[in-house]
mmCIF file with all atom_site columns, C-alpha atoms and ligand atoms in Angstrom:
data_model
loop_
_atom_site.group_PDB
_atom_site.id
_atom_site.type_symbol
_atom_site.label_atom_id
_atom_site.label_alt_id
_atom_site.label_comp_id
_atom_site.label_asym_id
_atom_site.label_entity_id
_atom_site.label_seq_id
_atom_site.pdbx_PDB_ins_code
_atom_site.Cartn_x
_atom_site.Cartn_y
_atom_site.Cartn_z
_atom_site.occupancy
_atom_site.B_iso_or_equiv
_atom_site.pdbx_formal_charge
_atom_site.auth_seq_id
_atom_site.auth_comp_id
_atom_site.auth_asym_id
_atom_site.auth_atom_id
_atom_site.pdbx_PDB_model_num
ATOM   1   C CA . UNK E 1 1   ? 0.049   -0.541  -0.183 1.00 0.00 ? 440 UNK E CA 1
ATOM   2   C CA . UNK E 1 2   ? 1.311   3.590   -0.935 1.00 0.00 ? 441 UNK E CA 1
ATOM   3   C CA . UNK E 1 3   ? 1.822   6.048   1.623  1.00 0.00 ? 442 UNK E CA 1
ATOM   4   C CA . UNK E 1 4   ? -0.721  7.962   -0.088 1.00 0.00 ? 443 UNK E CA 1
ATOM   5   C CA . UNK E 1 5   ? -3.654  5.525   0.023  1.00 0.00 ? 444 UNK E CA 1
ATOM   6   C CA . UNK E 1 6   ? -2.572  4.981   3.294  1.00 0.00 ? 445 UNK E CA 1
ATOM   7   C CA . UNK E 1 7   ? -3.183  8.133   4.295  1.00 0.00 ? 446 UNK E CA 1
ATOM   8   C CA . UNK E 1 8   ? -6.451  8.435   2.253  1.00 0.00 ? 447 UNK E CA 1
ATOM   9   C CA . UNK E 1 9   ? -7.733  5.244   3.845  1.00 0.00 ? 448 UNK E CA 1
ATOM   10  C CA . UNK E 1 10  ? -6.824  6.391   7.345  1.00 0.00 ? 449 UNK E CA 1
ATOM   11  C CA . UNK E 1 11  ? -8.638  10.148  6.652  1.00 0.00 ? 450 UNK E CA 1
ATOM   12  C CA . UNK E 1 12  ? -12.066 7.857   6.008  1.00 0.00 ? 451 UNK E CA 1
ATOM   13  C CA . UNK E 1 13  ? -11.374 6.153   9.176  1.00 0.00 ? 452 UNK E CA 1
ATOM   14  C CA . UNK E 1 14  ? -11.438 9.468   10.510 1.00 0.00 ? 453 UNK E CA 1
ATOM   15  C CA . UNK E 1 15  ? -14.197 10.902  9.315  1.00 0.00 ? 454 UNK E CA 1
ATOM   16  C CA . UNK E 1 16  ? -16.566 8.399   10.870 1.00 0.00 ? 455 UNK E CA 1
ATOM   17  C CA . UNK E 1 17  ? -16.954 9.440   14.462 1.00 0.00 ? 456 UNK E CA 1
ATOM   18  C CA . UNK E 1 18  ? -15.096 12.827  15.733 1.00 0.00 ? 457 UNK E CA 1
ATOM   19  C CA . UNK E 1 19  ? -13.573 10.948  18.811 1.00 0.00 ? 458 UNK E CA 1
ATOM   20  C CA . UNK E 1 20  ? -11.496 7.085   18.415 1.00 0.00 ? 459 UNK E CA 1
ATOM   21  C CA . UNK E 1 21  ? -11.270 5.860   21.843 1.00 0.00 ? 460 UNK E CA 1
ATOM   22  C CA . UNK E 1 22  ? -7.987  4.292   22.608 1.00 0.00 ? 461 UNK E CA 1
ATOM   23  C CA . UNK E 1 23  ? -8.297  1.270   24.919 1.00 0.00 ? 462 UNK E CA 1
ATOM   24  C CA . UNK E 1 24  ? -6.129  -0.597  27.209 1.00 0.00 ? 463 UNK E CA 1
ATOM   25  C CA . UNK E 1 25  ? -8.049  -3.773  27.381 1.00 0.00 ? 464 UNK E CA 1
ATOM   26  C CA . UNK E 1 26  ? -6.908  -6.791  30.031 1.00 0.00 ? 465 UNK E CA 1
ATOM   27  C CA . UNK E 1 27  ? -9.921  -8.999  30.154 1.00 0.00 ? 466 UNK E CA 1
ATOM   28  C CA . UNK E 1 28  ? -11.072 -10.498 26.427 1.00 0.00 ? 467 UNK E CA 1
ATOM   29  C CA . UNK E 1 29  ? -14.355 -11.145 28.272 1.00 0.00 ? 468 UNK E CA 1
ATOM   30  C CA . UNK E 1 30  ? -14.330 -7.496  28.291 1.00 0.00 ? 469 UNK E CA 1
ATOM   31  C CA . UNK E 1 31  ? -13.990 -7.174  24.299 1.00 0.00 ? 470 UNK E CA 1
ATOM   32  C CA . UNK E 1 32  ? -16.910 -7.179  23.157 1.00 0.00 ? 471 UNK E CA 1
ATOM   33  C CA . UNK E 1 33  ? -19.561 -5.662  25.181 1.00 0.00 ? 472 UNK E CA 1
ATOM   34  C CA . UNK E 1 34  ? -17.001 -2.773  25.423 1.00 0.00 ? 473 UNK E CA 1
ATOM   35  C CA . UNK E 1 35  ? -17.018 -2.587  21.665 1.00 0.00 ? 474 UNK E CA 1
ATOM   36  C CA . UNK E 1 36  ? -20.962 -2.894  21.596 1.00 0.00 ? 475 UNK E CA 1
ATOM   37  C CA . UNK E 1 37  ? -21.344 -0.335  24.099 1.00 0.00 ? 476 UNK E CA 1
ATOM   38  C CA . UNK E 1 38  ? -18.845 2.378   22.802 1.00 0.00 ? 477 UNK E CA 1
ATOM   39  C CA . UNK E 1 39  ? -20.542 1.688   18.461 1.00 0.00 ? 478 UNK E CA 1
ATOM   40  C CA . UNK E 1 40  ? -24.077 1.766   20.444 1.00 0.00 ? 479 UNK E CA 1
ATOM   41  C CA . UNK E 1 41  ? -22.957 5.250   21.479 1.00 0.00 ? 480 UNK E CA 1
ATOM   42  C CA . UNK E 1 42  ? -21.664 6.359   17.885 1.00 0.00 ? 481 UNK E CA 1
ATOM   43  C CA . UNK E 1 43  ? -18.757 5.681   18.539 1.00 0.00 ? 482 UNK E CA 1
ATOM   44  C CA . UNK E 1 44  ? -17.351 2.933   15.617 1.00 0.00 ? 483 UNK E CA 1
ATOM   45  C CA . UNK E 1 45  ? -13.813 3.164   15.129 1.00 0.00 ? 484 UNK E CA 1
ATOM   46  C CA . UNK E 1 46  ? -11.599 1.879   18.240 1.00 0.00 ? 485 UNK E CA 1
ATOM   47  C CA . UNK E 1 47  ? -8.016  1.554   18.723 1.00 0.00 ? 486 UNK E CA 1
ATOM   48  C CA . UNK E 1 48  ? -7.241  -1.120  20.918 1.00 0.00 ? 487 UNK E CA 1
ATOM   49  C CA . UNK E 1 49  ? -3.650  -0.495  22.352 1.00 0.00 ? 488 UNK E CA 1
ATOM   50  C CA . UNK E 1 50  ? -1.011  -3.297  21.806 1.00 0.00 ? 489 UNK E CA 1
ATOM   51  C CA . UNK E 1 51  ? -0.227  -3.040  25.575 1.00 0.00 ? 490 UNK E CA 1
ATOM   52  C CA . UNK E 1 52  ? -2.033  -6.176  26.985 1.00 0.00 ? 491 UNK E CA 1
ATOM   53  C CA . UNK E 1 53  ? -1.913  -9.750  27.142 1.00 0.00 ? 492 UNK E CA 1
ATOM   54  C CA . UNK E 1 54  ? -5.179  -9.805  26.057 1.00 0.00 ? 493 UNK E CA 1
ATOM   55  C CA . UNK E 1 55  ? -4.901  -7.124  23.320 1.00 0.00 ? 494 UNK E CA 1
ATOM   56  C CA . UNK E 1 56  ? -4.676  -9.344  20.304 1.00 0.00 ? 495 UNK E CA 1
ATOM   57  C CA . UNK E 1 57  ? -7.458  -11.378 21.482 1.00 0.00 ? 496 UNK E CA 1
ATOM   58  C CA . UNK E 1 58  ? -9.454  -8.389  22.276 1.00 0.00 ? 497 UNK E CA 1
ATOM   59  C CA . UNK E 1 59  ? -8.751  -7.086  18.319 1.00 0.00 ? 498 UNK E CA 1
ATOM   60  C CA . UNK E 1 60  ? -10.133 -10.761 17.183 1.00 0.00 ? 499 UNK E CA 1
ATOM   61  C CA . UNK E 1 61  ? -13.467 -10.392 19.216 1.00 0.00 ? 500 UNK E CA 1
ATOM   62  C CA . UNK E 1 62  ? -13.730 -6.647  18.577 1.00 0.00 ? 501 UNK E CA 1
ATOM   63  C CA . UNK E 1 63  ? -13.809 -7.540  14.758 1.00 0.00 ? 502 UNK E CA 1
ATOM   64  C CA . UNK E 1 64  ? -16.644 -9.420  14.909 1.00 0.00 ? 503 UNK E CA 1
ATOM   65  C CA . UNK E 1 65  ? -18.954 -6.709  16.944 1.00 0.00 ? 504 UNK E CA 1
ATOM   66  C CA . UNK E 1 66  ? -21.330 -5.441  13.973 1.00 0.00 ? 505 UNK E CA 1
ATOM   67  C CA . UNK E 1 67  ? -20.735 -1.565  13.263 1.00 0.00 ? 506 UNK E CA 1
ATOM   68  C CA . UNK E 1 68  ? -17.459 -1.416  14.755 1.00 0.00 ? 507 UNK E CA 1
ATOM   69  C CA . UNK E 1 69  ? -14.050 -0.911  12.567 1.00 0.00 ? 508 UNK E CA 1
ATOM   70  C CA . UNK E 1 70  ? -11.465 -2.087  15.002 1.00 0.00 ? 509 UNK E CA 1
ATOM   71  C CA . UNK E 1 71  ? -7.303  -0.847  14.962 1.00 0.00 ? 510 UNK E CA 1
ATOM   72  C CA . UNK E 1 72  ? -4.222  -1.570  16.105 1.00 0.00 ? 511 UNK E CA 1
ATOM   73  C CA . UNK E 1 73  ? -2.786  1.165   18.822 1.00 0.00 ? 512 UNK E CA 1
ATOM   74  C CA . UNK E 1 74  ? 0.395   1.251   19.913 1.00 0.00 ? 513 UNK E CA 1
ATOM   75  C CA . UNK E 1 75  ? 2.471   -0.255  17.186 1.00 0.00 ? 514 UNK E CA 1
ATOM   76  C CA . UNK E 1 76  ? 6.182   -0.266  17.376 1.00 0.00 ? 515 UNK E CA 1
ATOM   77  C CA . UNK E 1 77  ? 7.801   -3.205  15.338 1.00 0.00 ? 516 UNK E CA 1
ATOM   78  C CA . UNK E 1 78  ? 7.245   -4.920  12.082 1.00 0.00 ? 517 UNK E CA 1
ATOM   79  C CA . UNK E 1 79  ? 6.051   -8.183  14.501 1.00 0.00 ? 518 UNK E CA 1
ATOM   80  C CA . UNK E 1 80  ? 3.569   -5.682  15.983 1.00 0.00 ? 519 UNK E CA 1
ATOM   81  C CA . UNK E 1 81  ? 2.135   -5.072  12.337 1.00 0.00 ? 520 UNK E CA 1
ATOM   82  C CA . UNK E 1 82  ? 2.180   -9.110  11.359 1.00 0.00 ? 521 UNK E CA 1
ATOM   83  C CA . UNK E 1 83  ? 0.219   -9.508  14.583 1.00 0.00 ? 522 UNK E CA 1
ATOM   84  C CA . UNK E 1 84  ? -1.786  -7.110  14.563 1.00 0.00 ? 523 UNK E CA 1
ATOM   85  C CA . UNK E 1 85  ? -3.180  -7.847  10.744 1.00 0.00 ? 524 UNK E CA 1
ATOM   86  C CA . UNK E 1 86  ? -3.491  -11.214 11.740 1.00 0.00 ? 525 UNK E CA 1
ATOM   87  C CA . UNK E 1 87  ? -5.871  -10.640 14.123 1.00 0.00 ? 526 UNK E CA 1
ATOM   88  C CA . UNK E 1 88  ? -8.098  -8.467  11.947 1.00 0.00 ? 527 UNK E CA 1
ATOM   89  C CA . UNK E 1 89  ? -7.149  -5.317  12.773 1.00 0.00 ? 528 UNK E CA 1
ATOM   90  C CA . UNK E 1 90  ? -8.059  -3.236  9.893  1.00 0.00 ? 529 UNK E CA 1
ATOM   91  C CA . UNK E 1 91  ? -5.878  -0.288  10.894 1.00 0.00 ? 530 UNK E CA 1
ATOM   92  C CA . UNK E 1 92  ? -3.094  0.794   12.847 1.00 0.00 ? 531 UNK E CA 1
ATOM   93  C CA . UNK E 1 93  ? -1.621  3.818   15.479 1.00 0.00 ? 532 UNK E CA 1
ATOM   94  C CA . UNK E 1 94  ? 1.808   4.460   16.665 1.00 0.00 ? 533 UNK E CA 1
ATOM   95  C CA . UNK E 1 95  ? 2.957   6.789   18.930 1.00 0.00 ? 534 UNK E CA 1
ATOM   96  C CA . UNK E 1 96  ? 5.804   7.814   16.605 1.00 0.00 ? 535 UNK E CA 1
ATOM   97  C CA . UNK E 1 97  ? 6.928   7.154   13.291 1.00 0.00 ? 536 UNK E CA 1
ATOM   98  C CA . UNK E 1 98  ? 10.035  4.663   12.063 1.00 0.00 ? 537 UNK E CA 1
ATOM   99  C CA . UNK E 1 99  ? 11.322  3.898   8.666  1.00 0.00 ? 538 UNK E CA 1
ATOM   100 C CA . UNK E 1 100 ? 10.818  0.214   9.848  1.00 0.00 ? 539 UNK E CA 1
ATOM   101 C CA . UNK E 1 101 ? 7.689   0.653   10.935 1.00 0.00 ? 540 UNK E CA 1
ATOM   102 C CA . UNK E 1 102 ? 5.880   2.834   8.301  1.00 0.00 ? 541 UNK E CA 1
ATOM   103 C CA . UNK E 1 103 ? 7.817   -0.448  5.383  1.00 0.00 ? 542 UNK E CA 1
ATOM   104 C CA . UNK E 1 104 ? 6.303   -3.199  8.100  1.00 0.00 ? 543 UNK E CA 1
ATOM   105 C CA . UNK E 1 105 ? 2.951   -1.207  7.591  1.00 0.00 ? 544 UNK E CA 1
ATOM   106 C CA . UNK E 1 106 ? 3.048   -0.368  3.985  1.00 0.00 ? 545 UNK E CA 1
ATOM   107 C CA . UNK E 1 107 ? 3.935   -3.948  3.216  1.00 0.00 ? 546 UNK E CA 1
ATOM   108 C CA . UNK E 1 108 ? 0.899   -5.421  5.002  1.00 0.00 ? 547 UNK E CA 1
ATOM   109 C CA . UNK E 1 109 ? -1.244  -3.182  3.460  1.00 0.00 ? 548 UNK E CA 1
ATOM   110 C CA . UNK E 1 110 ? -2.612  -1.683  7.027  1.00 0.00 ? 549 UNK E CA 1
ATOM   111 C CA . UNK E 1 111 ? -3.631  1.976   6.870  1.00 0.00 ? 550 UNK E CA 1
ATOM   112 C CA . UNK E 1 112 ? -1.640  3.104   9.784  1.00 0.00 ? 551 UNK E CA 1
ATOM   113 C CA . UNK E 1 113 ? -2.163  6.660   11.514 1.00 0.00 ? 552 UNK E CA 1
ATOM   114 C CA . UNK E 1 114 ? 2.163   7.678   12.514 1.00 0.00 ? 553 UNK E CA 1
ATOM   115 C CA . UNK E 1 115 ? 2.791   9.863   15.228 1.00 0.00 ? 554 UNK E CA 1
ATOM   116 C CA . UNK E 1 116 ? 4.235   12.902  14.757 1.00 0.00 ? 555 UNK E CA 1
ATOM   117 C CA . UNK E 1 117 ? 4.969   15.670  17.226 1.00 0.00 ? 556 UNK E CA 1
ATOM   118 C CA . UNK E 1 118 ? 6.703   18.577  16.162 1.00 0.00 ? 557 UNK E CA 1
ATOM   119 C CA . UNK E 1 119 ? 7.073   20.339  11.964 1.00 0.00 ? 558 UNK E CA 1
ATOM   120 C CA . UNK E 1 120 ? 10.359  18.435  11.386 1.00 0.00 ? 559 UNK E CA 1
ATOM   121 C CA . UNK E 1 121 ? 8.826   14.521  12.364 1.00 0.00 ? 560 UNK E CA 1
ATOM   122 C CA . UNK E 1 122 ? 5.509   15.763  10.141 1.00 0.00 ? 561 UNK E CA 1
ATOM   123 C CA . UNK E 1 123 ? 7.322   17.140  7.435  1.00 0.00 ? 562 UNK E CA 1
ATOM   124 C CA . UNK E 1 124 ? 9.518   13.859  7.288  1.00 0.00 ? 563 UNK E CA 1
ATOM   125 C CA . UNK E 1 125 ? 5.955   11.319  7.141  1.00 0.00 ? 564 UNK E CA 1
ATOM   126 C CA . UNK E 1 126 ? 4.706   14.272  4.340  1.00 0.00 ? 565 UNK E CA 1
ATOM   127 C CA . UNK E 1 127 ? 8.478   13.813  2.223  1.00 0.00 ? 566 UNK E CA 1
ATOM   128 C CA . UNK E 1 128 ? 6.873   9.780   2.736  1.00 0.00 ? 567 UNK E CA 1
ATOM   129 C CA . UNK E 1 129 ? 3.789   10.354  1.173  1.00 0.00 ? 568 UNK E CA 1
ATOM   130 C CA . UNK E 1 130 ? 1.701   10.400  4.747  1.00 0.00 ? 569 UNK E CA 1
ATOM   131 C CA . UNK E 1 131 ? -0.489  13.592  5.116  1.00 0.00 ? 570 UNK E CA 1
ATOM   132 C CA . UNK E 1 132 ? -2.546  12.351  8.089  1.00 0.00 ? 571 UNK E CA 1
ATOM   133 C CA . UNK E 1 133 ? -1.406  11.743  11.149 1.00 0.00 ? 572 UNK E CA 1
ATOM   134 C CA . UNK E 1 134 ? -1.592  11.349  15.178 1.00 0.00 ? 573 UNK E CA 1
ATOM   135 C CA . UNK E 1 135 ? -0.548  14.423  17.401 1.00 0.00 ? 574 UNK E CA 1
ATOM   136 C CA . UNK E 1 136 ? 1.155   12.674  19.931 1.00 0.00 ? 575 UNK E CA 1
ATOM   137 C CA . UNK E 1 137 ? 1.725   13.460  23.235 1.00 0.00 ? 576 UNK E CA 1
ATOM   138 C CA . UNK E 1 138 ? -1.076  16.198  22.111 1.00 0.00 ? 577 UNK E CA 1
ATOM   139 C CA . UNK E 1 139 ? -1.654  18.062  25.423 1.00 0.00 ? 578 UNK E CA 1
ATOM   140 C CA . UNK E 1 140 ? 1.942   17.691  26.879 1.00 0.00 ? 579 UNK E CA 1
ATOM   141 C CA . UNK E 1 141 ? 3.356   18.671  23.024 1.00 0.00 ? 580 UNK E CA 1
ATOM   142 C CA . UNK E 1 142 ? 1.755   22.125  23.200 1.00 0.00 ? 581 UNK E CA 1
ATOM   143 C CA . UNK E 1 143 ? -1.876  20.959  22.833 1.00 0.00 ? 582 UNK E CA 1
ATOM   144 C CA . UNK E 1 144 ? -4.590  22.811  20.445 1.00 0.00 ? 583 UNK E CA 1
ATOM   145 C CA . UNK E 1 145 ? -2.063  26.208  19.764 1.00 0.00 ? 584 UNK E CA 1
ATOM   146 C CA . UNK E 1 146 ? 0.709   24.078  19.016 1.00 0.00 ? 585 UNK E CA 1
ATOM   147 C CA . UNK E 1 147 ? -1.659  22.416  16.239 1.00 0.00 ? 586 UNK E CA 1
ATOM   148 C CA . UNK E 1 148 ? -3.211  25.777  15.351 1.00 0.00 ? 587 UNK E CA 1
ATOM   149 C CA . UNK E 1 149 ? 0.832   27.254  14.747 1.00 0.00 ? 588 UNK E CA 1
ATOM   150 C CA . UNK E 1 150 ? 1.128   23.862  12.327 1.00 0.00 ? 589 UNK E CA 1
ATOM   151 C CA . UNK E 1 151 ? -1.782  24.506  10.273 1.00 0.00 ? 590 UNK E CA 1
ATOM   152 C CA . UNK E 1 152 ? -0.018  28.051  9.092  1.00 0.00 ? 591 UNK E CA 1
ATOM   153 C CA . UNK E 1 153 ? 3.201   26.390  6.926  1.00 0.00 ? 592 UNK E CA 1
ATOM   154 C CA . UNK E 1 154 ? 1.444   22.632  6.946  1.00 0.00 ? 593 UNK E CA 1
ATOM   155 C CA . UNK E 1 155 ? -1.977  23.475  5.733  1.00 0.00 ? 594 UNK E CA 1
ATOM   156 C CA . UNK E 1 156 ? -2.046  19.832  4.001  1.00 0.00 ? 595 UNK E CA 1
ATOM   157 C CA . UNK E 1 157 ? -1.720  17.828  6.608  1.00 0.00 ? 596 UNK E CA 1
ATOM   158 C CA . UNK E 1 158 ? -4.201  16.273  9.083  1.00 0.00 ? 597 UNK E CA 1
ATOM   159 C CA . UNK E 1 159 ? -3.768  15.274  12.142 1.00 0.00 ? 598 UNK E CA 1
ATOM   160 C CA . UNK E 1 160 ? -5.647  12.964  14.816 1.00 0.00 ? 599 UNK E CA 1
ATOM   161 C CA . UNK E 1 161 ? -4.747  14.730  18.350 1.00 0.00 ? 600 UNK E CA 1
ATOM   162 C CA . UNK E 1 162 ? -4.126  12.095  20.960 1.00 0.00 ? 601 UNK E CA 1
ATOM   163 C CA . UNK E 1 163 ? -3.020  12.447  24.737 1.00 0.00 ? 602 UNK E CA 1
ATOM   164 C CA . UNK E 1 164 ? -4.510  14.135  27.416 1.00 0.00 ? 603 UNK E CA 1
ATOM   165 C CA . UNK E 1 165 ? -6.983  14.964  25.359 1.00 0.00 ? 604 UNK E CA 1
ATOM   166 C CA . UNK E 1 166 ? -10.816 15.072  27.115 1.00 0.00 ? 605 UNK E CA 1
ATOM   167 C CA . UNK E 1 167 ? -14.487 16.349  26.929 1.00 0.00 ? 606 UNK E CA 1
ATOM   168 C CA . UNK E 1 168 ? -12.807 19.942  28.465 1.00 0.00 ? 607 UNK E CA 1
ATOM   169 C CA . UNK E 1 169 ? -10.687 20.126  25.666 1.00 0.00 ? 608 UNK E CA 1
ATOM   170 C CA . UNK E 1 170 ? -11.657 18.216  22.979 1.00 0.00 ? 609 UNK E CA 1
ATOM   171 C CA . UNK E 1 171 ? -13.612 21.250  21.105 1.00 0.00 ? 610 UNK E CA 1
ATOM   172 C CA . UNK E 1 172 ? -10.441 23.184  21.003 1.00 0.00 ? 611 UNK E CA 1
ATOM   173 C CA . UNK E 1 173 ? -8.749  20.845  18.905 1.00 0.00 ? 612 UNK E CA 1
ATOM   174 C CA . UNK E 1 174 ? -11.644 19.511  16.834 1.00 0.00 ? 613 UNK E CA 1
ATOM   175 C CA . UNK E 1 175 ? -12.726 23.339  15.756 1.00 0.00 ? 614 UNK E CA 1
ATOM   176 C CA . UNK E 1 176 ? -9.112  23.770  14.053 1.00 0.00 ? 615 UNK E CA 1
ATOM   177 C CA . UNK E 1 177 ? -8.940  23.463  10.043 1.00 0.00 ? 616 UNK E CA 1
ATOM   178 C CA . UNK E 1 178 ? -6.153  20.616  10.691 1.00 0.00 ? 617 UNK E CA 1
ATOM   179 C CA . UNK E 1 179 ? -7.774  18.445  12.965 1.00 0.00 ? 618 UNK E CA 1
ATOM   180 C CA . UNK E 1 180 ? -9.909  15.389  11.716 1.00 0.00 ? 619 UNK E CA 1
ATOM   181 C CA . UNK E 1 181 ? -10.781 13.575  14.821 1.00 0.00 ? 620 UNK E CA 1
ATOM   182 C CA . UNK E 1 182 ? -9.837  13.259  18.075 1.00 0.00 ? 621 UNK E CA 1
ATOM   183 C CA . UNK E 1 183 ? -8.224  9.803   20.467 1.00 0.00 ? 622 UNK E CA 1
ATOM   184 C CA . UNK E 1 184 ? -8.569  9.809   23.949 1.00 0.00 ? 623 UNK E CA 1
ATOM   185 C CA . UNK E 1 185 ? -9.099  6.728   26.300 1.00 0.00 ? 624 UNK E CA 1
ATOM   186 C CA . UNK E 1 186 ? -11.955 8.779   28.402 1.00 0.00 ? 625 UNK E CA 1
ATOM   187 C CA . UNK E 1 187 ? -14.528 7.315   27.116 1.00 0.00 ? 626 UNK E CA 1
ATOM   188 C CA . UNK E 1 188 ? -13.562 3.994   28.328 1.00 0.00 ? 627 UNK E CA 1
ATOM   189 C CA . UNK E 1 189 ? -12.423 4.216   31.953 1.00 0.00 ? 628 UNK E CA 1
ATOM   190 C CA . UNK E 1 190 ? -10.683 0.747   33.497 1.00 0.00 ? 629 UNK E CA 1
ATOM   191 C CA . UNK E 1 191 ? -13.114 1.486   36.325 1.00 0.00 ? 630 UNK E CA 1
ATOM   192 C CA . UNK E 1 192 ? -16.013 1.080   34.646 1.00 0.00 ? 631 UNK E CA 1
ATOM   193 C CA . UNK E 1 193 ? -14.729 -1.382  32.034 1.00 0.00 ? 632 UNK E CA 1
ATOM   194 C CA . UNK E 1 194 ? -13.822 -3.261  35.646 1.00 0.00 ? 633 UNK E CA 1
ATOM   195 C CA . UNK E 1 195 ? -17.407 -3.114  36.863 1.00 0.00 ? 634 UNK E CA 1
ATOM   196 C CA . UNK E 1 196 ? -18.711 -4.118  33.332 1.00 0.00 ? 635 UNK E CA 1
ATOM   197 C CA . UNK E 1 197 ? -20.739 -0.452  33.466 1.00 0.00 ? 636 UNK E CA 1
ATOM   198 C CA . UNK E 1 198 ? -21.625 -0.657  29.589 1.00 0.00 ? 637 UNK E CA 1
ATOM   199 C CA . UNK E 1 199 ? -24.570 1.868   29.483 1.00 0.00 ? 638 UNK E CA 1
ATOM   200 C CA . UNK E 1 200 ? -22.090 4.361   31.546 1.00 0.00 ? 639 UNK E CA 1
ATOM   201 C CA . UNK E 1 201 ? -19.569 3.685   28.892 1.00 0.00 ? 640 UNK E CA 1
ATOM   202 C CA . UNK E 1 202 ? -22.620 3.689   26.262 1.00 0.00 ? 641 UNK E CA 1
ATOM   203 C CA . UNK E 1 203 ? -23.317 7.552   27.519 1.00 0.00 ? 642 UNK E CA 1
ATOM   204 C CA . UNK E 1 204 ? -19.514 8.873   27.698 1.00 0.00 ? 643 UNK E CA 1
ATOM   205 C CA . UNK E 1 205 ? -19.494 7.286   23.884 1.00 0.00 ? 644 UNK E CA 1
ATOM   206 C CA . UNK E 1 206 ? -22.487 9.423   23.200 1.00 0.00 ? 645 UNK E CA 1
ATOM   207 C CA . UNK E 1 207 ? -21.447 12.571  24.737 1.00 0.00 ? 646 UNK E CA 1
ATOM   208 C CA . UNK E 1 208 ? -18.063 12.331  22.493 1.00 0.00 ? 647 UNK E CA 1
ATOM   209 C CA . UNK E 1 209 ? -19.894 10.971  19.227 1.00 0.00 ? 648 UNK E CA 1
ATOM   210 C CA . UNK E 1 210 ? -21.742 14.444  19.945 1.00 0.00 ? 649 UNK E CA 1
ATOM   211 C CA . UNK E 1 211 ? -18.652 16.451  19.949 1.00 0.00 ? 650 UNK E CA 1
ATOM   212 C CA . UNK E 1 212 ? -18.869 18.882  16.482 1.00 0.00 ? 651 UNK E CA 1
ATOM   213 C CA . UNK E 1 213 ? -16.348 19.162  14.557 1.00 0.00 ? 652 UNK E CA 1
ATOM   214 C CA . UNK E 1 214 ? -16.962 23.185  13.622 1.00 0.00 ? 653 UNK E CA 1
ATOM   215 C CA . UNK E 1 215 ? -17.484 24.148  17.498 1.00 0.00 ? 654 UNK E CA 1
HETATM 216 C C1 . 3PG K 2 .   ? -2.536  6.538   24.688 1.00 0.00 ? 702 3PG K C1 1
HETATM 217 O O1 . 3PG K 2 .   ? -1.616  6.025   23.904 1.00 0.00 ? 702 3PG K O1 1
HETATM 218 O O2 . 3PG K 2 .   ? -2.728  6.067   25.859 1.00 0.00 ? 702 3PG K O2 1
HETATM 219 C C2 . 3PG K 2 .   ? -3.101  7.532   24.419 1.00 0.00 ? 702 3PG K C2 1
HETATM 220 O O3 . 3PG K 2 .   ? -2.335  8.607   24.007 1.00 0.00 ? 702 3PG K O3 1
HETATM 221 C C3 . 3PG K 2 .   ? -4.164  8.079   25.001 1.00 0.00 ? 702 3PG K C3 1
HETATM 222 O O4 . 3PG K 2 .   ? -3.976  8.551   26.101 1.00 0.00 ? 702 3PG K O4 1
HETATM 223 P P1 . 3PG K 2 .   ? -4.898  9.709   26.858 1.00 0.00 ? 702 3PG K P1 1
HETATM 224 O O5 . 3PG K 2 .   ? -5.056  8.405   28.432 1.00 0.00 ? 702 3PG K O5 1
HETATM 225 O O6 . 3PG K 2 .   ? -4.386  10.892  27.711 1.00 0.00 ? 702 3PG K O6 1
HETATM 226 O O7 . 3PG K 2 .   ? -6.402  10.164  26.162 1.00 0.00 ? 702 3PG K O7 1
#
């Protein structure tokens, strides 16, 4: 897959909802009800981080949920890419970008949101053909004002800011012309997942799904 085609694919995914839940799931039994709760709340795009032993099994379970678009987050190595794709991930997300990782995603035909936090990192990705990327860690890297500043010299790049995004600040990102969507873990807090409080997660998802891109 060419980088340009990967960016086209991730842009389509990012257009499906204003927020991508970033999920750290420890128990595969939580996978289906959690995905169903988020999809029911209007958040179909789900990023399952490869940070737990259960993550690949969780991706496989969530991929069975109707209406869900399930991807793998925290891709760090070519092996992560292969395992994520084999598990059923339809897109990938990485906190950064290395040539080895990008080549693995391209070879595996896995559309991926590579991470960038500076103008130089974004320019390197643009040079390779990527114009849709994750801005990480968003708040720690200057938040919405930093992204707004990048829009002037690099208007051709769209971002999905992630890291410290919440209901309180999501609008400040989503109102920017260079933000396609944002990612965040707040819609699936560990306490609610552990308690199996799926209705509460659906409510959080519903509120997040109603965030407007031009608020
Ligand atoms: C992550 O990779 O953990 C994401 O950046 C989520 O960050 P958040 O927990 O601040 O939403």
